[in-house]
Short mmCIF file of C-alpha atoms and ligand atoms in Angstrom, two decimals:
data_model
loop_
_atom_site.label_atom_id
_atom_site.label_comp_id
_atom_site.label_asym_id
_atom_site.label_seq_id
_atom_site.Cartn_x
_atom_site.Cartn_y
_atom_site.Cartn_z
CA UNK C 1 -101.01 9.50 -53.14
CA UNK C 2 -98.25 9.35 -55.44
CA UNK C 3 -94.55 10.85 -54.16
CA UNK C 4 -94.86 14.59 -54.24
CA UNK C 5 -92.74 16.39 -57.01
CA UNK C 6 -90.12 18.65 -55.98
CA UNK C 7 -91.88 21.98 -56.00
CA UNK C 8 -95.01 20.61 -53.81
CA UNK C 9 -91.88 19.11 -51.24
CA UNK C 10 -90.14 22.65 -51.37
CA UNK C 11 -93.81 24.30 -49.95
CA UNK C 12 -95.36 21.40 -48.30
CA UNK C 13 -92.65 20.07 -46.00
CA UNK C 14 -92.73 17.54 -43.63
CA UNK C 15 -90.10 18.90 -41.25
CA UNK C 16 -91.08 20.40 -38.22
CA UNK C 17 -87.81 21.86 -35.83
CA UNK C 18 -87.61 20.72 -32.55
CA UNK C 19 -89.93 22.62 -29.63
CA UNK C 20 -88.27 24.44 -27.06
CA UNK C 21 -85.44 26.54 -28.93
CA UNK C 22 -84.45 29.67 -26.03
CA UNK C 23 -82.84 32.49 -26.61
CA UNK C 24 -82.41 35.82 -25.56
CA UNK C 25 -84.31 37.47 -28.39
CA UNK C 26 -87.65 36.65 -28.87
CA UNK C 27 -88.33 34.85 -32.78
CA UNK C 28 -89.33 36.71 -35.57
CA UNK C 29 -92.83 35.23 -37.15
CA UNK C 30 -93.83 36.97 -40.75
CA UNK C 31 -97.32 36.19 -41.94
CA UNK C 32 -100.14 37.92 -43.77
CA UNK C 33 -101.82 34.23 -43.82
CA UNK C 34 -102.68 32.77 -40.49
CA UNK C 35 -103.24 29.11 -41.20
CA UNK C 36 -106.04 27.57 -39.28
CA UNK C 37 -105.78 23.89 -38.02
CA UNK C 38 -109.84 23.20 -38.89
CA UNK C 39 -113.14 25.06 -40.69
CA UNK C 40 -114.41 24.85 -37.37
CA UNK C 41 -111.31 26.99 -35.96
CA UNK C 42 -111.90 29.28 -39.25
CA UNK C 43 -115.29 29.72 -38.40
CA UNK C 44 -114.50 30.79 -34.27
CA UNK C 45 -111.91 33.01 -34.85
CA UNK C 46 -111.78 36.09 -32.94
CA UNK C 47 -110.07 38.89 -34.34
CA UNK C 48 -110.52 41.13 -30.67
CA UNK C 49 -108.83 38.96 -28.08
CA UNK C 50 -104.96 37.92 -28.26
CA UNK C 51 -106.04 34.57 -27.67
CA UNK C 52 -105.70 33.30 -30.98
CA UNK C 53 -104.35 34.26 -34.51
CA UNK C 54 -106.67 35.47 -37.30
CA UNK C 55 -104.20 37.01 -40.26
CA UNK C 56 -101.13 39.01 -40.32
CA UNK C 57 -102.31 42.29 -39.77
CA UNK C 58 -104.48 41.35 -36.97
CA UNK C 59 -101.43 40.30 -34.92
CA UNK C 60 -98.46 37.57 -34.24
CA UNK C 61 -96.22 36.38 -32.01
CA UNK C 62 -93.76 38.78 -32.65
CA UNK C 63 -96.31 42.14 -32.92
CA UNK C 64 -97.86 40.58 -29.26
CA UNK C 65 -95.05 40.27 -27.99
CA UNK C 66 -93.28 44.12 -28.76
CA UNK C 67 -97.04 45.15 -27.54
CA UNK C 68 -96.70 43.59 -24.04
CA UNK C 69 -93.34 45.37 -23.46
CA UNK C 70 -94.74 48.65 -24.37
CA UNK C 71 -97.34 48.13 -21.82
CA UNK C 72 -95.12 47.19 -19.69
CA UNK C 73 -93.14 50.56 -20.11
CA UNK C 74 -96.00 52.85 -20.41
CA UNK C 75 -98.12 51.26 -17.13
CA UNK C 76 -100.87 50.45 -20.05
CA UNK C 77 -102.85 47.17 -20.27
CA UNK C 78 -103.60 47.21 -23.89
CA UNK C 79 -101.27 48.24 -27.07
CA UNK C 80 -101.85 48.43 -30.85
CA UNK C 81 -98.99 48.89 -33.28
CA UNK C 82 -99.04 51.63 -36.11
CA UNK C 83 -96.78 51.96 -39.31
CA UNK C 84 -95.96 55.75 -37.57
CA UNK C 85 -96.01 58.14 -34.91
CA UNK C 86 -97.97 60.41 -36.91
CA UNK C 87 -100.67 56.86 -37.62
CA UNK C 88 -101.27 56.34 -33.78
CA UNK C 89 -102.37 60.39 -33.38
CA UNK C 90 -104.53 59.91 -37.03
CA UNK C 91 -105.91 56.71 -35.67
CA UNK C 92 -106.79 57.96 -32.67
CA UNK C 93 -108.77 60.56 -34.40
CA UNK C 94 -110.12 58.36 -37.02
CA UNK C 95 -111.34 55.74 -34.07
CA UNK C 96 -113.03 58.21 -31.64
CA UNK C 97 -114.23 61.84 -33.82
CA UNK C 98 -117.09 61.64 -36.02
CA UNK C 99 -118.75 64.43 -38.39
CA UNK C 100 -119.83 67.38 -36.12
CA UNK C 101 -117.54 66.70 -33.18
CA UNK C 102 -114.12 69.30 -31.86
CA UNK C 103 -110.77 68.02 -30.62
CA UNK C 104 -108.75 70.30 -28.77
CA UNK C 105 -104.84 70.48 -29.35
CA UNK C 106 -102.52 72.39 -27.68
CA UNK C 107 -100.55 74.96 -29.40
CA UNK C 108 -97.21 74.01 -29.31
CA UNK C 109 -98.59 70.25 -30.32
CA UNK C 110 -96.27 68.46 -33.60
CA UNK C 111 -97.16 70.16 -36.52
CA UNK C 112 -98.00 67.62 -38.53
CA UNK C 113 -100.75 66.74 -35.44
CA UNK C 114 -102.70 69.92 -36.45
CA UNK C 115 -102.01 69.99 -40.11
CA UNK C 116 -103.97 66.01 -39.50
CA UNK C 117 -107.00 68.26 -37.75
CA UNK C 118 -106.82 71.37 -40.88
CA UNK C 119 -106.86 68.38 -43.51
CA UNK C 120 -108.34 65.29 -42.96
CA UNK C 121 -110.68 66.57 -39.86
CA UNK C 122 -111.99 69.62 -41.46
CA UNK C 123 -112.88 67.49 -44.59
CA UNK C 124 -114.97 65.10 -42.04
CA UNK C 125 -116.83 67.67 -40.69
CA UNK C 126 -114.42 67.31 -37.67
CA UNK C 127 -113.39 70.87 -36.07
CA UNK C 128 -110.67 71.74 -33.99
CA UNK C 129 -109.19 74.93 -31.77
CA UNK C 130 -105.94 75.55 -30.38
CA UNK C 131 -105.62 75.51 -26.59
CA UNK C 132 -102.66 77.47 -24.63
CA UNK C 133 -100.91 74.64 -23.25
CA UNK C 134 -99.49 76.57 -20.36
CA UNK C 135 -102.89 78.04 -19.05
CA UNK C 136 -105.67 75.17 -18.10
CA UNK C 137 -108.37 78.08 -17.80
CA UNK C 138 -108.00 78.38 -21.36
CA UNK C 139 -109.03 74.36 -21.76
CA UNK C 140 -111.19 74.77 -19.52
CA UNK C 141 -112.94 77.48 -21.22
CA UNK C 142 -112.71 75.89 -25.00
CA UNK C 143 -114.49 72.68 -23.99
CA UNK C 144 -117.96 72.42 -25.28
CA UNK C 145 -120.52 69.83 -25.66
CA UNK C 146 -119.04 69.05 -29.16
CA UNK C 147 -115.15 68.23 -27.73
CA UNK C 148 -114.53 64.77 -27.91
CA UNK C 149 -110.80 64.52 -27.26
CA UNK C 150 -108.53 66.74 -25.72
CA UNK C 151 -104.81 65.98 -26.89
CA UNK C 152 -101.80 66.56 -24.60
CA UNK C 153 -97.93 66.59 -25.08
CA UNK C 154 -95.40 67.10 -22.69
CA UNK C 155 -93.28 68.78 -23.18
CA UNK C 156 -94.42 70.50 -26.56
CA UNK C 157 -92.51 70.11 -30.02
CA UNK C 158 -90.08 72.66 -30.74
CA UNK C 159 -90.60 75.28 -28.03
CA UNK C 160 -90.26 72.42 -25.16
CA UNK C 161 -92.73 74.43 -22.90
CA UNK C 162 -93.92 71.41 -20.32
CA UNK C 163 -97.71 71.96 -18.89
CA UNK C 164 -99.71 71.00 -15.96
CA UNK C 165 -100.26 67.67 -17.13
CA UNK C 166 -102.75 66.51 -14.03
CA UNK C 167 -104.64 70.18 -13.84
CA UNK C 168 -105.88 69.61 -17.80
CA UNK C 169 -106.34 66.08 -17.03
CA UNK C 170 -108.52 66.57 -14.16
CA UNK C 171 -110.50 69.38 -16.44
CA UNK C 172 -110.93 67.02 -19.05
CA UNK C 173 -112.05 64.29 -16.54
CA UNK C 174 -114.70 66.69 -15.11
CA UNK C 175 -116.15 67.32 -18.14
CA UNK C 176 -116.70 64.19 -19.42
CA UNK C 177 -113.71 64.34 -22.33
CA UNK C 178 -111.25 61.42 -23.39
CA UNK C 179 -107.72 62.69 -23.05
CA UNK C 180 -104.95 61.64 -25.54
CA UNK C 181 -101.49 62.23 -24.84
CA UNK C 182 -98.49 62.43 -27.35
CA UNK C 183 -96.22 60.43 -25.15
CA UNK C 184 -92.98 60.47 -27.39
CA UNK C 185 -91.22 62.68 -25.46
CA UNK C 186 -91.03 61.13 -22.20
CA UNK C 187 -91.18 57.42 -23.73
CA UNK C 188 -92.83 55.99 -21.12
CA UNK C 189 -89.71 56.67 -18.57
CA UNK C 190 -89.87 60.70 -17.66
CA UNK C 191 -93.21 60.20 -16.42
CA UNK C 192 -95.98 57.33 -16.21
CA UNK C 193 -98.82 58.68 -18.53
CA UNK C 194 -101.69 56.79 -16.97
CA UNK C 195 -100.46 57.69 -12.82
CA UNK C 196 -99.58 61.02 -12.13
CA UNK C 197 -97.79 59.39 -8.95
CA UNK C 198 -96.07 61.41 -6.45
CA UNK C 199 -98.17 64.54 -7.96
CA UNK C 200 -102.33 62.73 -7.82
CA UNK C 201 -102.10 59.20 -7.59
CA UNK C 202 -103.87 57.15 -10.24
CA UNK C 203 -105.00 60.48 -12.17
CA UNK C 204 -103.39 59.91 -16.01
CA UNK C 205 -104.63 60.48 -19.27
CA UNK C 206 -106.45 57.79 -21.47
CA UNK C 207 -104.50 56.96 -23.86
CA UNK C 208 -101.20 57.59 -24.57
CA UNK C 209 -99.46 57.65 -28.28
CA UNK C 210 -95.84 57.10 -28.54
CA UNK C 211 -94.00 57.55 -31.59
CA UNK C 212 -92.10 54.32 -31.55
CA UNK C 213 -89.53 56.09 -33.92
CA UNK C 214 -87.27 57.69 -31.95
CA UNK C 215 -86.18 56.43 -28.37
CA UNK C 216 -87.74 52.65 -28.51
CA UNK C 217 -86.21 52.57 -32.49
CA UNK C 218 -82.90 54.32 -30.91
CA UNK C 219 -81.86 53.99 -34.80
CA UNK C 220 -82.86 56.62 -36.92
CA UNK C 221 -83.73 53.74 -39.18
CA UNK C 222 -87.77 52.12 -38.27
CA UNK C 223 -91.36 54.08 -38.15
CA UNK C 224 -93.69 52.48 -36.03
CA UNK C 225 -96.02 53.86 -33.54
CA UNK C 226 -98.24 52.48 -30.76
CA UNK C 227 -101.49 53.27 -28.80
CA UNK C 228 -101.58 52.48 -24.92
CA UNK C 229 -104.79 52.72 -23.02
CA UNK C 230 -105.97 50.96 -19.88
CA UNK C 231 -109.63 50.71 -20.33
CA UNK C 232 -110.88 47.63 -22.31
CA UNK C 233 -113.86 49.45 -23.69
CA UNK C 234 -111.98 52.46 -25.03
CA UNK C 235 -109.15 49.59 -26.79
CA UNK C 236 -111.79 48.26 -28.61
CA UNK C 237 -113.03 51.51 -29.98
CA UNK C 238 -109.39 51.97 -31.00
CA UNK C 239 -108.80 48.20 -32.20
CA UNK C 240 -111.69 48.27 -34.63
CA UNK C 241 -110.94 51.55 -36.61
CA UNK C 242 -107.12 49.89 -36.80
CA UNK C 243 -108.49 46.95 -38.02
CA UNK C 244 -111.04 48.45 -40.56
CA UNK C 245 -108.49 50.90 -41.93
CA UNK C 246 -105.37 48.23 -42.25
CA UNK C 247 -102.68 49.90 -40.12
CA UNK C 248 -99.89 47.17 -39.74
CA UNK C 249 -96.85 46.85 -39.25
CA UNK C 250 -93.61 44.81 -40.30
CA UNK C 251 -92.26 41.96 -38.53
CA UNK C 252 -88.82 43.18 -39.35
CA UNK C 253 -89.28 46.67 -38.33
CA UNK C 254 -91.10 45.40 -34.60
CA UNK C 255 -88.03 43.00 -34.34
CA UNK C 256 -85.87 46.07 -34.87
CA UNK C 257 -87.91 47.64 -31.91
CA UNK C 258 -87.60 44.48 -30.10
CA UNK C 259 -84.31 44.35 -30.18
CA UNK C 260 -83.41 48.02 -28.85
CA UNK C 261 -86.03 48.19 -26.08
CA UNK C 262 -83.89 46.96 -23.31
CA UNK C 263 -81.23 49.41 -23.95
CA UNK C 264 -84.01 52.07 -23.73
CA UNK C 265 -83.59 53.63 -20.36
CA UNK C 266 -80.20 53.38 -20.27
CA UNK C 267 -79.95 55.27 -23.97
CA UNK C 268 -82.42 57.88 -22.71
CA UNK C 269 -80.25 58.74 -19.58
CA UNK C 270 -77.77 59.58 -21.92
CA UNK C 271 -79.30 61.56 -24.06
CA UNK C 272 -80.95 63.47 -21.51
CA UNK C 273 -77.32 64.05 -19.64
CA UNK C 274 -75.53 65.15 -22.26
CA UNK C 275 -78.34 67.34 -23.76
CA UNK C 276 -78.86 68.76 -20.43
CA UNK C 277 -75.03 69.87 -19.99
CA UNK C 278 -75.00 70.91 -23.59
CA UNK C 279 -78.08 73.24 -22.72
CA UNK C 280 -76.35 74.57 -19.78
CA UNK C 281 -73.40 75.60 -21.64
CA UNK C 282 -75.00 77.50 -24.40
CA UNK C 283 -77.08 79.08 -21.87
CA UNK C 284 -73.83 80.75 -20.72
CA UNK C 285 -73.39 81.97 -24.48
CA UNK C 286 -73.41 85.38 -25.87
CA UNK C 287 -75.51 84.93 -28.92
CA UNK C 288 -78.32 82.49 -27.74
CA UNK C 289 -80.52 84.61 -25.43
CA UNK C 290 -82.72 81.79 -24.30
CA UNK C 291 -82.76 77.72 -23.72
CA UNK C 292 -85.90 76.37 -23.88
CA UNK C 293 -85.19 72.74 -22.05
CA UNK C 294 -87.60 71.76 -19.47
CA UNK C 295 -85.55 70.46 -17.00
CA UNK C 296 -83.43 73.98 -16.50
CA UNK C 297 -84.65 77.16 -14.47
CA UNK C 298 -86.51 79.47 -15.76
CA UNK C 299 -87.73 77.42 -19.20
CA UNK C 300 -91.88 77.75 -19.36
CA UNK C 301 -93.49 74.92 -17.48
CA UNK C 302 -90.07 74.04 -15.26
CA UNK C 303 -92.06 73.83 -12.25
CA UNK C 304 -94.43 71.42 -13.75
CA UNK C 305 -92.04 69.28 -15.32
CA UNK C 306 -90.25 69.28 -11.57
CA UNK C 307 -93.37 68.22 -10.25
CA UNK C 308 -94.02 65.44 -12.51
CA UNK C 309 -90.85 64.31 -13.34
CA UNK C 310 -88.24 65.08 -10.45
CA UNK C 311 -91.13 64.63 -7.73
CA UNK C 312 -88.48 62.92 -5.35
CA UNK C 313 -86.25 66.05 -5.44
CA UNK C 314 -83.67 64.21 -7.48
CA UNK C 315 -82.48 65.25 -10.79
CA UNK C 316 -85.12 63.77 -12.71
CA UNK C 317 -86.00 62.29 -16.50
CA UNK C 318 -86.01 64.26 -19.83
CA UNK C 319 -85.34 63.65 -23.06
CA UNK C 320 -82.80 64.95 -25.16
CA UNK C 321 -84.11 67.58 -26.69
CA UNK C 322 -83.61 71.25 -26.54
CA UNK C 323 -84.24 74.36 -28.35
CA UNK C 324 -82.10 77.42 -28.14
CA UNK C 325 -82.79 81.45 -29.20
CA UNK C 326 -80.51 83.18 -31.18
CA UNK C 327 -80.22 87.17 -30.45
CA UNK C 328 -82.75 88.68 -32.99
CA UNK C 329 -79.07 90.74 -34.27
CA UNK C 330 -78.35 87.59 -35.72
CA UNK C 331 -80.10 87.47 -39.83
CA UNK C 332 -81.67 84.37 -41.39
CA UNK C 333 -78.44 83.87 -43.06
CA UNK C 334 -75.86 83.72 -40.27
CA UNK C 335 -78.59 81.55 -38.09
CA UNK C 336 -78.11 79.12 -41.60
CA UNK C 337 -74.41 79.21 -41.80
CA UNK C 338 -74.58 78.51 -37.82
CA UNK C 339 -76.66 75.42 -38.78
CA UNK C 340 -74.82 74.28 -41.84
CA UNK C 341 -71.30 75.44 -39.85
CA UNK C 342 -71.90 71.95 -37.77
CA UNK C 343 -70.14 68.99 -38.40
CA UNK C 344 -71.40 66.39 -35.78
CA UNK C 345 -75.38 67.52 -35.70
CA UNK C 346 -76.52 67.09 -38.81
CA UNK C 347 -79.60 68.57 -40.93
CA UNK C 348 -82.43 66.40 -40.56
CA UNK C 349 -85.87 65.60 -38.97
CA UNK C 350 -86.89 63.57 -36.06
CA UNK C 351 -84.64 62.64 -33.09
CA UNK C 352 -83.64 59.33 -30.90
CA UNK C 353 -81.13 57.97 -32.61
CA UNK C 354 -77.27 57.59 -31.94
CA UNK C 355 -76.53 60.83 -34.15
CA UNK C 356 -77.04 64.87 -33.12
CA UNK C 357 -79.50 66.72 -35.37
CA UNK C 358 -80.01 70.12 -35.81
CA UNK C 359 -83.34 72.06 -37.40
CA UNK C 360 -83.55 75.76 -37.76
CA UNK C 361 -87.53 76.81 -37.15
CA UNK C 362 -89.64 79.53 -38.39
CA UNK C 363 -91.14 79.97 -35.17
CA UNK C 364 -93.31 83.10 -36.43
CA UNK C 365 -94.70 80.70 -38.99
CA UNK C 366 -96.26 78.39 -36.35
CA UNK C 367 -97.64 79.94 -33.98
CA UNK C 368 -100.96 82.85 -35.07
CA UNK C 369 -98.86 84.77 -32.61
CA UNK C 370 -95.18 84.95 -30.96
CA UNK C 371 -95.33 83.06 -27.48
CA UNK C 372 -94.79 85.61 -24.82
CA UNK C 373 -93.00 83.62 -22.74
CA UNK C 374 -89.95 82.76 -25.70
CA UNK C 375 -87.57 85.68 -26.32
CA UNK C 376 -87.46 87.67 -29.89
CA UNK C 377 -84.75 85.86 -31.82
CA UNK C 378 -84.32 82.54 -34.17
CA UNK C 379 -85.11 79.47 -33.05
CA UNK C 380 -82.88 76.31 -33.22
CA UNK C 381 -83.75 73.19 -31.90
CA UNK C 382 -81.43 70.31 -31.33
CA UNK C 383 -81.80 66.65 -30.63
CA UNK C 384 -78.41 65.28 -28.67
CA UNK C 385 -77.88 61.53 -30.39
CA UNK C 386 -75.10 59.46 -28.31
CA UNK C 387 -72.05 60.85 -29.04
CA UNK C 388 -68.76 62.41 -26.57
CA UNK C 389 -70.71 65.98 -24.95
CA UNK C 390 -66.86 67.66 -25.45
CA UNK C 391 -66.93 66.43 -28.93
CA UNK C 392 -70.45 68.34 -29.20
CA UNK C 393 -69.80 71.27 -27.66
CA UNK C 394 -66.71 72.01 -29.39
CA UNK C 395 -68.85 71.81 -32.42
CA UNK C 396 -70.98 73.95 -31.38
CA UNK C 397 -68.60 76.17 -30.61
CA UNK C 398 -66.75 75.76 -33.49
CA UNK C 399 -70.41 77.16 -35.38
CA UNK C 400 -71.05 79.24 -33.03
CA UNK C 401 -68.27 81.53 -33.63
CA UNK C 402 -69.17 81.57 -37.68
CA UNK C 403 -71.98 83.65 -36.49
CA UNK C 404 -69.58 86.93 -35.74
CA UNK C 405 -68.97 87.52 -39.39
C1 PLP E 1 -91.86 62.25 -34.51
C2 PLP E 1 -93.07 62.55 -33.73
C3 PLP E 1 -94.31 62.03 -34.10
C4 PLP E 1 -94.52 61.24 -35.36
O1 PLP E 1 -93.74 60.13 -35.48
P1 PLP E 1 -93.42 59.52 -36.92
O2 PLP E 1 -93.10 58.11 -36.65
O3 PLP E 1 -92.30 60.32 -37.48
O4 PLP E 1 -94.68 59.66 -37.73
C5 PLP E 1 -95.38 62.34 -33.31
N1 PLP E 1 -95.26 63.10 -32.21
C6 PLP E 1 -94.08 63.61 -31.83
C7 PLP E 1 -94.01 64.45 -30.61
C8 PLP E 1 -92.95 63.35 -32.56
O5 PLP E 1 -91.79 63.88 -32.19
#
């Protein structure tokens, strides 16, 4: 063979870098080809086991590697990686409902959850219902022989009310029905989704669904999601609807995720301190006549989340995340200028990441009717980010007092 010409050299060369390079972080390896040593290799691969390497969306290195960790923090055995939170609940869905089946979703689930179930569902033939997440006799009582998944989320989205995780879990097991839990919330470190623990040892749900966005991402800046279960069957279910509908993800963005996992607990301690004294004081504040926060007194589901999360009689895991109710004296208006009054929360979606956001709800808008258990009033929620809690609260304050006008 003649010498190759500068462009073949440039693709095809001969260098291969030593073996053995260490390192704290793990490498980065991009591929949407998988090159195969043989025909013969070609011919065995085996796109269901890690064993091996198949093509780029089936899995590398690097995507193996963030999915071990995850299982490692969520007590799973097996992990697949989404492009979003929102793609591990569709997926979900997608791999286990068919035409004629229900799901059940509690009512205070993420919107975007049951907007999934009044959209794409509906249009499969898939039907839901809305379960009160505080009262397992209503579960109990909405399960029929065409519920195929129940989903779970502790604590809810927005209104924070935390339920009896193991009493709808052990409904759901006597009847025969796969249980799905949103797990974003308590990332894997408030709780242990698949072992109730302290509470009913080795009761958890089936598969938990973590929206790898906020606290493993701890940027603001990646969307990726995962999908933990423990039983081999039920993975491949999942594993094959992944892999027949395309869902990858980016070797950039799982580095990203790599990279701010081991920072993870200690991040979420802080967030949960200084959203927890943050919640405390504007509990203690004229114009807010309720704090929903799990982890204080008298918020819905507080004895729950003590008995799941704070089993040992210490102070317990939650996230930072809180949601506060403004007198109903206050208008629309002066519950905005509240909202746009703040300097160090800002105005956005989501929640995890080193800055304080803010998000004015509708709360009338979300629920068919007002929660009995949240006062009359406007609901704000807030997700505490990283920085100084005196710097916080004297920006709340600061807002706060724009209200009087
Ligand atoms: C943010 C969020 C999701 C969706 O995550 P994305 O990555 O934004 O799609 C799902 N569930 C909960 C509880 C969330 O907070």
């Amino acid at each position: 063979m003649p010498a190759k010409t500068t462009s073949t050299q440039l693709i095809h060369h001969p260098y291969e870098p030593p073996a053995g390079f260490a390192a704290p972080q793990p490498g980065v390896f991009k591929a949407s080809t998988v090159v195969f040593p043989s025909v013969a290799a070609m011919r065995a691969r085996d796109w269901k086991s890690r064993q091996g390497y198949t093509y780029g969306l089936h899995g590398t290195p690097t995507t193996f590697t963030l999915e071990e960790r995850l299982c490692a923090l969520e007590g799973g055995k097996q992990c697949l990686l989404v492009p979003s939170g929102l793609a591990a609940i569709s997926v979900v869905a997608l791999a286990l409902l068919k035409n004629g089946d229900e799901v059940l979703i509690p009512d205070n689930a993420y919107g975007p959850s049951k907007a999934l179930a009044e959209g794409e569902l509906a249009a499969f033939g898939i039907t839901h219902q809305l379960y009160d997440a505080l009262d397992p006799a209503d579960l109990a009582a909405r399960i029929s022989d065409r519920t195929q998944l129940v989903w779970l989320e502790a604590a809810g989205s927005v209104t924070m009310e935390f339920p009896d995780l193991p009493a709808l879990v052990r409904i759901c097991r006597d009847k025969g029905v796969l249980t799905a839990l949103d797990n974003t919330w308590g990332a894997g470190l408030a709780f242990a989704p698949f072992d109730f623990g302290a509470v009913e040892a080795r009761v958890g749900v089936d598969i938990s669904a973590h929206a790898l966005t906020k606290y493993p991402s701890g940027g603001g800046d990646v969307l990726m999601g995962s999908v933990i279960t423990r039983d081999e069957a039920l993975h491949l279910r999942l594993k094959l609807a992944h892999m027949r509908l395309g869902f990858g993800v980016g070797a950039n963005d799982v580095e990203s995720v790599l990279r701010s996992l081991p920072s993870l607990p200690l991040r979420y301690a802080a967030h949960d301190r200084t959203a927890r004294e943050l919640a405390h004081w504007l509990a203690g504040q004229k114009e807010i006549v309720q704090v929903l926060h799990p982890a204080m007194q008298g918020s819905p589901g507080h004895a729950h989340w003590r008995a799941l999360c704070a089993h040992d009689g210490g102070a317990g895991l939650a996230a930072g995340l809180f949601s506060i109710i403004l007198d109903e004296r206050f208008n629309q208006a002066q519950v905005d200028r509240f909202c746009d009054s703040l300097k160090l929360f800002k105005l956005g979606y989501s929640w995890g990441g080193p800055v304080s956001l803010v998000v004015p709800y509708e709360l009338a808008a979300m629920r068919p009717q007002w929660p009995p258990h949240i006062r009359r009033g406007t609901l704000v929620r807030f997700s505490v980010g990283l920085e100084t809690v005196d710097d916080l609260q004297a920006d709340l304050a600061e807002a706060l007092g724009t209200m009087a006008s």
